[in-house]
mmCIF file of C-alpha atoms in Angstrom:
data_model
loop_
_atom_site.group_PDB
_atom_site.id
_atom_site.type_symbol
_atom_site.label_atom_id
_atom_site.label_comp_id
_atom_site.label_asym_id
_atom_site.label_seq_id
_atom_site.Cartn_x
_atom_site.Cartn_y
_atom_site.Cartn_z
ATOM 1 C CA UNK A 137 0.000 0.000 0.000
ATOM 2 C CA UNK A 138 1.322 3.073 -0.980
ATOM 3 C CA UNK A 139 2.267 5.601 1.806
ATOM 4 C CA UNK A 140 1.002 9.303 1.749
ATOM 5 C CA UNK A 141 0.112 12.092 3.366
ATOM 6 C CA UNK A 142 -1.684 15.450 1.513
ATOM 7 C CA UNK A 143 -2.338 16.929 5.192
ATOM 8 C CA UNK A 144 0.675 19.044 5.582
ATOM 9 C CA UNK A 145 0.787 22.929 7.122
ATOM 10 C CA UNK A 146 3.571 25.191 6.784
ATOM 11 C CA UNK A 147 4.653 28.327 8.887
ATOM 12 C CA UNK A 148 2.957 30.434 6.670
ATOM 13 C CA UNK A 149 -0.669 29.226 8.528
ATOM 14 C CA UNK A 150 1.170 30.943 12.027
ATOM 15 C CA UNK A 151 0.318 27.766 13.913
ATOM 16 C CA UNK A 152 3.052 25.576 12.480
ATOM 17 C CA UNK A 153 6.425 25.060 11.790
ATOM 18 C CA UNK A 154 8.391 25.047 8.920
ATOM 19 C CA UNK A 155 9.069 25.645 5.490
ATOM 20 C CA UNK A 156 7.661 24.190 2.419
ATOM 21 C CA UNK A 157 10.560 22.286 1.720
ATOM 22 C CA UNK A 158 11.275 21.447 5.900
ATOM 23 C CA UNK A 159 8.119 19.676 5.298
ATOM 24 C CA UNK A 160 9.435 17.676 2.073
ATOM 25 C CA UNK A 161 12.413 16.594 3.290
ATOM 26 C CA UNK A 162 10.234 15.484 6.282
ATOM 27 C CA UNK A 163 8.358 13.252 4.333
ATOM 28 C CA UNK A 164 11.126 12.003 2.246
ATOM 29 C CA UNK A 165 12.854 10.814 5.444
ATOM 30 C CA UNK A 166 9.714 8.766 6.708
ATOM 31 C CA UNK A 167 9.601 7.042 2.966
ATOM 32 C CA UNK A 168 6.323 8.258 1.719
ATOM 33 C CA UNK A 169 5.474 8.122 -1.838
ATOM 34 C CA UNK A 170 3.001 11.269 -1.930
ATOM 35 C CA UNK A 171 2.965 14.330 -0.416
ATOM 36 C CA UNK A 172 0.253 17.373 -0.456
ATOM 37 C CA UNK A 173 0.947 20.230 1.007
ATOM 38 C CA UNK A 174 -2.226 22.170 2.010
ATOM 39 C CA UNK A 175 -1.968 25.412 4.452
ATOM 40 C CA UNK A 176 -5.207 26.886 5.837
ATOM 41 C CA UNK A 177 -6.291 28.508 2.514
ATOM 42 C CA UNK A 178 -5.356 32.496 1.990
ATOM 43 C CA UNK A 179 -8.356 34.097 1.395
ATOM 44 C CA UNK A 180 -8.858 37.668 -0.670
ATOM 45 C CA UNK A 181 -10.540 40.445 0.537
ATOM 46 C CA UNK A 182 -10.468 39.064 4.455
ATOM 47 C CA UNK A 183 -11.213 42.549 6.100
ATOM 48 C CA UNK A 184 -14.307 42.777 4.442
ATOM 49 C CA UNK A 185 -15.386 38.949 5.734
ATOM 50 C CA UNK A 186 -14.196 39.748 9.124
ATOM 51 C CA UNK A 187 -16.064 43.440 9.106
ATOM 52 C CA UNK A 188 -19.240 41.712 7.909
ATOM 53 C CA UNK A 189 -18.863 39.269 10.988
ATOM 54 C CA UNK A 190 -19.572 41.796 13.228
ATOM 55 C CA UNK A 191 -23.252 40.948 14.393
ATOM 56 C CA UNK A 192 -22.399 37.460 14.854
ATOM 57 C CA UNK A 193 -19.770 38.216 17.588
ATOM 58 C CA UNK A 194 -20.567 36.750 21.047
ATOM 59 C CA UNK A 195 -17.596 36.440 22.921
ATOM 60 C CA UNK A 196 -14.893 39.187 24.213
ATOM 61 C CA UNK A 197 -12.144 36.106 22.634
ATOM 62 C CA UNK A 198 -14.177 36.407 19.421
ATOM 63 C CA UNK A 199 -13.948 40.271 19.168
ATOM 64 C CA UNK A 200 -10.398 40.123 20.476
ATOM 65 C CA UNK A 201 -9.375 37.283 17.496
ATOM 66 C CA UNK A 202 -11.370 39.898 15.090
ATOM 67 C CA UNK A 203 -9.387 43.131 15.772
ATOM 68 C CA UNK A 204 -5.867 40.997 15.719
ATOM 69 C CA UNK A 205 -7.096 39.762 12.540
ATOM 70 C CA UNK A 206 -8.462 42.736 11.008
ATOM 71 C CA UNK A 207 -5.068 44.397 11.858
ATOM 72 C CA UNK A 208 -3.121 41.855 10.516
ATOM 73 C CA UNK A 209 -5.111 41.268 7.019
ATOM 74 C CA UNK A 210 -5.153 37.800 8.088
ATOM 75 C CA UNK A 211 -5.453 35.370 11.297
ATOM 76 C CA UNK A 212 -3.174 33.453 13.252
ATOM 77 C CA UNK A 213 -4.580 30.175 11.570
ATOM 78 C CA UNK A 214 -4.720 31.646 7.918
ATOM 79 C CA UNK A 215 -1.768 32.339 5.072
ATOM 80 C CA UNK A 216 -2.192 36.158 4.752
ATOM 81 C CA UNK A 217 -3.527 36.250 1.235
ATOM 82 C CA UNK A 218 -0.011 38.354 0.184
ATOM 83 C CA UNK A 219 1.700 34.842 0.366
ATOM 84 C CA UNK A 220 -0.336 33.099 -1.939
ATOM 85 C CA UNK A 221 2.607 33.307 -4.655
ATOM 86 C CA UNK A 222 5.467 32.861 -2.866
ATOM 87 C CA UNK A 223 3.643 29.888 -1.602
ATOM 88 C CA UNK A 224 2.793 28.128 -4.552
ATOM 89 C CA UNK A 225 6.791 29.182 -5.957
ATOM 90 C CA UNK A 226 8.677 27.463 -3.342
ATOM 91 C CA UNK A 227 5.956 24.045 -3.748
ATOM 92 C CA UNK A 228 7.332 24.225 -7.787
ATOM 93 C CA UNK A 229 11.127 24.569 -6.578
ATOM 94 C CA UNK A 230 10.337 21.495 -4.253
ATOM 95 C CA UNK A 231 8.565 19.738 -7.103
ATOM 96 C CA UNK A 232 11.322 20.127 -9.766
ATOM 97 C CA UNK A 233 14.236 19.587 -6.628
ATOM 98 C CA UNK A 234 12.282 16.217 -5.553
ATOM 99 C CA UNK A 235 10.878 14.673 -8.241
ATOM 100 C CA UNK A 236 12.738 11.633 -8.206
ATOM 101 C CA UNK A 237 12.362 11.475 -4.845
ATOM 102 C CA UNK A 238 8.839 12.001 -3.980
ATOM 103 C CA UNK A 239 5.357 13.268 -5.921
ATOM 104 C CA UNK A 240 4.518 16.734 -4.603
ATOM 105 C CA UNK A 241 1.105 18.063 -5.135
ATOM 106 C CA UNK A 242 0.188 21.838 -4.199
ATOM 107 C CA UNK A 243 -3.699 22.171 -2.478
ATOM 108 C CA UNK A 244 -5.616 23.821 0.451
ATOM 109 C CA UNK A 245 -7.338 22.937 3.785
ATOM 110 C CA UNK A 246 -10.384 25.573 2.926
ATOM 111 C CA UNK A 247 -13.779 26.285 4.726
ATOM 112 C CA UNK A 248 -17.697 25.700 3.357
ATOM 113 C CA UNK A 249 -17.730 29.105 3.150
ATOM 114 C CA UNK A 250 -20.016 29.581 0.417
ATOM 115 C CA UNK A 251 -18.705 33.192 -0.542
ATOM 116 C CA UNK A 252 -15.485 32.188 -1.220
ATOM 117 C CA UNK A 253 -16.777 28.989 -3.642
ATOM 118 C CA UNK A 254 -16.195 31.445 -6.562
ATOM 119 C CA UNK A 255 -12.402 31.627 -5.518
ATOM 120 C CA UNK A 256 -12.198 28.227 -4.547
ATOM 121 C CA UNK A 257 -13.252 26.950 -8.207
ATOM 122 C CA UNK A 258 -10.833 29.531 -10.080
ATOM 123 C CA UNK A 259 -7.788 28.474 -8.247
ATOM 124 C CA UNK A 260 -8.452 24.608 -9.423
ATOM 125 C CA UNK A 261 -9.895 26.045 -13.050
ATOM 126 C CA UNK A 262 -6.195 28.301 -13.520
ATOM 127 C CA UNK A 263 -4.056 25.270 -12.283
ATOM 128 C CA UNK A 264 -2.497 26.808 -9.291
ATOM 129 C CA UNK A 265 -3.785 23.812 -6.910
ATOM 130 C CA UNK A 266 -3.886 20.286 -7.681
ATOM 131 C CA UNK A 267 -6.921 19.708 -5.128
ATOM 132 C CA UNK A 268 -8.678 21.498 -1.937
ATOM 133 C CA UNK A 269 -9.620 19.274 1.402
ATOM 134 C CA UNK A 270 -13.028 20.576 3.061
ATOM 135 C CA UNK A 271 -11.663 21.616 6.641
ATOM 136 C CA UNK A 272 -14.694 23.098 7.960
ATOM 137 C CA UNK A 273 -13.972 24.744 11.164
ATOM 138 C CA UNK A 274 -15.900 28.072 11.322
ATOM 139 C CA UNK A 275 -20.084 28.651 10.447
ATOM 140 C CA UNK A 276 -20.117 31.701 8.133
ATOM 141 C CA UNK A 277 -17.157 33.530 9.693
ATOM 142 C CA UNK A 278 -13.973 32.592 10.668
ATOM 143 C CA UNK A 279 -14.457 33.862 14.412
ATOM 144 C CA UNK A 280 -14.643 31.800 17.630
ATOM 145 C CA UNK A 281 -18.468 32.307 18.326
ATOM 146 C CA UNK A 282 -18.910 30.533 15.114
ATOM 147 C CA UNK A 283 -15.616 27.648 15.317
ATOM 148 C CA UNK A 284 -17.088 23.564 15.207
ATOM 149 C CA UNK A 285 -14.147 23.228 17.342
ATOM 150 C CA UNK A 286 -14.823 24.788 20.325
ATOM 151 C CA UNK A 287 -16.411 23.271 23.785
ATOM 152 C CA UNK A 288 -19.975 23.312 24.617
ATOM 153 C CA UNK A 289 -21.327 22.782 21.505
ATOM 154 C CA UNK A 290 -25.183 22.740 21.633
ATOM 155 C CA UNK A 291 -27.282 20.325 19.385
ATOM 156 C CA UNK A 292 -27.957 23.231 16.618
ATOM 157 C CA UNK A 293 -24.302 23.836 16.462
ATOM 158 C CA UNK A 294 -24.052 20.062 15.255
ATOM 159 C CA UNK A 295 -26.866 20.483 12.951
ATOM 160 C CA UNK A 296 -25.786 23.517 11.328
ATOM 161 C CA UNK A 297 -21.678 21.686 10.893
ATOM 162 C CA UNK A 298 -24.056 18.667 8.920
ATOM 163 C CA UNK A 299 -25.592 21.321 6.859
ATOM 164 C CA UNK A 300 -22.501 23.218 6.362
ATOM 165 C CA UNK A 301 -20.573 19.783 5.520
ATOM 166 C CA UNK A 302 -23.503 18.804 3.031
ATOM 167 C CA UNK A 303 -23.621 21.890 0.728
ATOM 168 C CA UNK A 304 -20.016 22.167 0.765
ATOM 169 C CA UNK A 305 -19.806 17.872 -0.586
ATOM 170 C CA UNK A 306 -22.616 19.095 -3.420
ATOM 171 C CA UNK A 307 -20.364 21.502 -5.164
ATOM 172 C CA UNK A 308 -17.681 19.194 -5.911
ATOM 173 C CA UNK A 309 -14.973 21.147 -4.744
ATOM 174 C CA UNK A 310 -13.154 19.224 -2.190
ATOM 175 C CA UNK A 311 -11.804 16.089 -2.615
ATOM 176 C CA UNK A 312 -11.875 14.515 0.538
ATOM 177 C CA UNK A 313 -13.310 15.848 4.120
ATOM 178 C CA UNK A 314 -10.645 16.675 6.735
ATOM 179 C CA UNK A 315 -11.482 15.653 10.435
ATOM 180 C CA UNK A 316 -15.134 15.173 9.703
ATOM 181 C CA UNK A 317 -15.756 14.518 13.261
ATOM 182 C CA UNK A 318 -14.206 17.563 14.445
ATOM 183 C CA UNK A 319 -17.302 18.350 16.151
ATOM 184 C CA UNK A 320 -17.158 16.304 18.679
ATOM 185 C CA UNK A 321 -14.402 17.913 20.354
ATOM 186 C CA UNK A 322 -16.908 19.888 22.112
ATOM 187 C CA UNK A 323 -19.886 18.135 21.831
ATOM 188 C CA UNK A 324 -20.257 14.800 23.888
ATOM 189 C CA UNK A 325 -23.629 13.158 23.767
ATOM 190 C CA UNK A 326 -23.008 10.119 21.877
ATOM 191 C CA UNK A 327 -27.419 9.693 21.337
ATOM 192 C CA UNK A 328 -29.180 10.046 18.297
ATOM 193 C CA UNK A 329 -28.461 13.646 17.307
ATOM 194 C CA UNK A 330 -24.956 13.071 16.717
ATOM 195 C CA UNK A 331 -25.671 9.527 15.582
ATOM 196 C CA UNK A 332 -28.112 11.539 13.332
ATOM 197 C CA UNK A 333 -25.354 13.843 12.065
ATOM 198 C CA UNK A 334 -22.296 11.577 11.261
ATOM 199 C CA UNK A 335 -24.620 9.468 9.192
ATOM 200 C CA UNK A 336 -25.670 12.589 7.061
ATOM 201 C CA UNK A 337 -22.053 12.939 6.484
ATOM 202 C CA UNK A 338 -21.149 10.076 5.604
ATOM 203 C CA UNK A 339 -24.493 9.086 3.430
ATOM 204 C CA UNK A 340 -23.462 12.232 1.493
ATOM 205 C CA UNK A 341 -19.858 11.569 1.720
ATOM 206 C CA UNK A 342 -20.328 8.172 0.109
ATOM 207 C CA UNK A 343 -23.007 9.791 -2.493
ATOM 208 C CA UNK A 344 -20.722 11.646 -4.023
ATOM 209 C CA UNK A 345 -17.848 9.212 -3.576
ATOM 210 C CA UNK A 346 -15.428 11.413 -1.718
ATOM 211 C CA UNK A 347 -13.494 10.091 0.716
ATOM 212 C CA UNK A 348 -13.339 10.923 5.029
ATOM 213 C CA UNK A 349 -10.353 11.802 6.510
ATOM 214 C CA UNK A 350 -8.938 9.808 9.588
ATOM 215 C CA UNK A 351 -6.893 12.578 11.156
ATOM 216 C CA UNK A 352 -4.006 12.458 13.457
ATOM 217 C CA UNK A 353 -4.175 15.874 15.108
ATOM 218 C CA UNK A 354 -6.718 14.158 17.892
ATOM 219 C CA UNK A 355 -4.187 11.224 18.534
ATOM 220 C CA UNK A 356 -1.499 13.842 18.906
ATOM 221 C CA UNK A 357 -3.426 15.478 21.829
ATOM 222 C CA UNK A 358 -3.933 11.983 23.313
ATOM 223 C CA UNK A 359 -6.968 10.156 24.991
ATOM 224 C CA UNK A 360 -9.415 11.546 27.066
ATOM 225 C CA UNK A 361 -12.057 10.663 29.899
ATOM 226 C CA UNK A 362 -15.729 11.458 27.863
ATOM 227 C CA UNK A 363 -18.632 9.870 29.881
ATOM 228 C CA UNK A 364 -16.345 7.501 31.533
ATOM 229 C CA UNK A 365 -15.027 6.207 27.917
ATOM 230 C CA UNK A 366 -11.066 6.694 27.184
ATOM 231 C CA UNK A 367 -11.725 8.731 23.531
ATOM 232 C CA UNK A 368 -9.373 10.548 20.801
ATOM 233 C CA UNK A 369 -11.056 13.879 20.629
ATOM 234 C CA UNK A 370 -10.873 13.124 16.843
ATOM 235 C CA UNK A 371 -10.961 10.113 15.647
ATOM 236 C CA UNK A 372 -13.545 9.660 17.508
ATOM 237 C CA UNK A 373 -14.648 5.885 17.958
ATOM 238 C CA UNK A 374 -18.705 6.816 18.138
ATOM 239 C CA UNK A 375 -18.442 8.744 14.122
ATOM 240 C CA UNK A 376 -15.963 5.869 12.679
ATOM 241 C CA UNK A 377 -18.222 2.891 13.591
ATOM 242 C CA UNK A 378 -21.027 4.483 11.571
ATOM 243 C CA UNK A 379 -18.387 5.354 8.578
ATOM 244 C CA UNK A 380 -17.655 1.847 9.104
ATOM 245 C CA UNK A 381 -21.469 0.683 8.642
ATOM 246 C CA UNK A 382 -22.036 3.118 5.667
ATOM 247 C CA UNK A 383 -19.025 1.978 3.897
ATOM 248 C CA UNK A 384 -16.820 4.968 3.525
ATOM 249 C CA UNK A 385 -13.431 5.115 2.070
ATOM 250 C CA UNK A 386 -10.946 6.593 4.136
ATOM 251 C CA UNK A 387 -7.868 8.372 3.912
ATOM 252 C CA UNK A 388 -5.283 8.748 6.467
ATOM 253 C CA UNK A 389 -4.140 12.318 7.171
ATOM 254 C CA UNK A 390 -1.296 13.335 9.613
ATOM 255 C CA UNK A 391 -2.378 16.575 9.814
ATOM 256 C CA UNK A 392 1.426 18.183 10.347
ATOM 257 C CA UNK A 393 2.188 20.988 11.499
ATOM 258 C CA UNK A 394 5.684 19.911 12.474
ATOM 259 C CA UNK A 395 8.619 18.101 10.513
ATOM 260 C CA UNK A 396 8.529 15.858 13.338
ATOM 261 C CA UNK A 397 4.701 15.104 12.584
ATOM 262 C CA UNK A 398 6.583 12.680 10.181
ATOM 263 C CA UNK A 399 6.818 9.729 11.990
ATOM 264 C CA UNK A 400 5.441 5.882 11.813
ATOM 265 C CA UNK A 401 3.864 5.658 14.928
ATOM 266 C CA UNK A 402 1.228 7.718 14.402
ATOM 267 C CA UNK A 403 0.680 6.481 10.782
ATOM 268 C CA UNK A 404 0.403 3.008 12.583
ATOM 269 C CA UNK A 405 -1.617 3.580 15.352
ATOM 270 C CA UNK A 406 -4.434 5.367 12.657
ATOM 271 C CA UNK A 407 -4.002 1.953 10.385
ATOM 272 C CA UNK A 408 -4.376 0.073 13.598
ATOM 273 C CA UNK A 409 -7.388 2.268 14.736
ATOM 274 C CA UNK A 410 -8.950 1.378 11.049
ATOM 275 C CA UNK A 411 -8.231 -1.955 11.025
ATOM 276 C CA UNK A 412 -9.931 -2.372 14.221
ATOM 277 C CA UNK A 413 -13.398 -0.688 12.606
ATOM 278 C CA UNK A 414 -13.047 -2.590 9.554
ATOM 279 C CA UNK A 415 -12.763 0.707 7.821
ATOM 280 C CA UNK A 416 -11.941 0.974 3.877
ATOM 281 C CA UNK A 417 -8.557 2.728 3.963
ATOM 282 C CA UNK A 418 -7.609 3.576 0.268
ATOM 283 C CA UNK A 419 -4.560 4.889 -1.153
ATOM 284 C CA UNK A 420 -5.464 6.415 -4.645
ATOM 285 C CA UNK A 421 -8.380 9.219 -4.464
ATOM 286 C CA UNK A 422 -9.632 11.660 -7.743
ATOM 287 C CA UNK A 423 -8.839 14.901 -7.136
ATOM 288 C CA UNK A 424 -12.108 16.898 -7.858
ATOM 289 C CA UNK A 425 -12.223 19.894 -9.524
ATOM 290 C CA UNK A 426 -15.361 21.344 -9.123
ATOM 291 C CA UNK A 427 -17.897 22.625 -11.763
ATOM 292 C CA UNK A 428 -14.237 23.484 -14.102
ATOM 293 C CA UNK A 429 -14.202 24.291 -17.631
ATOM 294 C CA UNK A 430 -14.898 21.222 -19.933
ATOM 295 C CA UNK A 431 -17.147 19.494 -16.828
ATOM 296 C CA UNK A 432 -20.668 19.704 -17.090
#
């Protein structure tokens, strides 16, 4: 089975550290055949998204993030959009320095934001990604009140991630769905609401034959008491067992943010952790492109 990881951050996202080609030699070194290097997308026009956030803040942290980021032209999670070039440069050099080495392909982690979808579909119609992985952390605007990630999630929250997560799979954009059960970081009744909501997913997942995302930023963080149950904030046990029963195909994402993310163990432990769920890992995914030119 061929080894791969198209998960892979940079510094440029200011969570994560470094370079684009830190990150290559990275992978070279743990013997993987692909590698996809996708940093939080770098979106245009990001004061005006932030400014037109405004009613929806609800937190002094959210209003806080929203100043820093309105300041900044771009958020401590985000490429400021500036890099975009530079970004995409240094991926070629890699690309052309590597090639017998390792295949390189150049995508983005980006939100359902539907707003954006426009941008989204010109970067894959112009060439200047290879794919984009539906990593939907934020409702509308990228501000804490509305972050999937966040504790205390109510049982709209989880509704309104399903719905996000569903329009986002119809417009063929993405080609496979990044931590799909990020939600349940902060949301920990295991009944039928959130049974409810991982089986939209993955009905709709499977419907348009993209692929889920086992991701290894949860095992990373370690386990953790929920309801008296030793759990992976993500992968979490409860949403795999019903990818498992809908017949999903998975693909394994390390999710680094470090060179030293690099490392057989965790690739393991995720394999195990499939194997276990009788989940259908696959190694060779389309990359989707959308509603591009030539496509109906």
């Amino acid at each position: 089975m061929r080894k791969y990881n198209y998960h892979t951050h940079t510094y440029r996202c200011g969570h994560a550290n470094g370079n684009e080609e830190d990150m290559v030699k990275a992978a070279i070194a743990m013997k993987l055949d692909d590698l996809g290097i996708c940093c939080h997308i770098p979106l245009p026009h990001y004061r005006k998204h932030l400014i037109c956030s405004l009613p929806a803040i609800r937190s002094i942290r959210s209003l806080l993030s929203l100043c820093l980021s309105t300041l900044k032209n771009g958020p401590s999670m985000r490429m400021p959009y500036l890099q975009l070039d530079e970004h995409l440069t240094k991926i070629l050099e890699c690309q052309n320095k590597y090639k017998d080495q390792i295949c390189i392909y150049k995508g983005f982690e980006a939100e359902g934001l539907k707003e954006y979808f426009p941008y989204y579909q010109s970067l894959l119609d112009e060439g200047k990604v290879d794919y984009l992985i539906l990593g939907h952390h934020f409702h509308r605007h990228c501000i804490h009140s509305d972050y999937f990630g966040r504790d205390h999630l109510k049982k709209k929250d989880i509704y309104q991630y399903c719905n996000d997560v569903e329009k986002a799979i119809e417009t063929k954009l993405f080609s496979y769905i990044a931590h799909p059960d990020l939600f349940l970081i902060g949301y920990h009744d295991y009944g039928i609401d959130m049974q409810t909501v991982a089986r939209r997913i993955c009905e709709k997942a499977k419907e348009y034959h993209i692929p889920l995302e086992m991701n290894a930023g949860g095992i990373r963080r370690g386990l953790k008491e929920v309801n008296g149950e030793s759990l992976y904030s993500y992968p979490n046990i409860h949403f795999w067992k019903i990818a498992s029963e809908v017949g999903n195909d998975v693909i394994l994402g390390l999710d680094a943010h470090d060179p030293l993310d690099f490392n057989d163990i965790i690739y393991k432990q995720m394999l195990s952790f499939a194997k276990e769920l009788n989940l259908n890992v696959i190694d060779y995914f389309e990359f989707l492109k959308g509603n591009s030119k030539g496509k109906d």
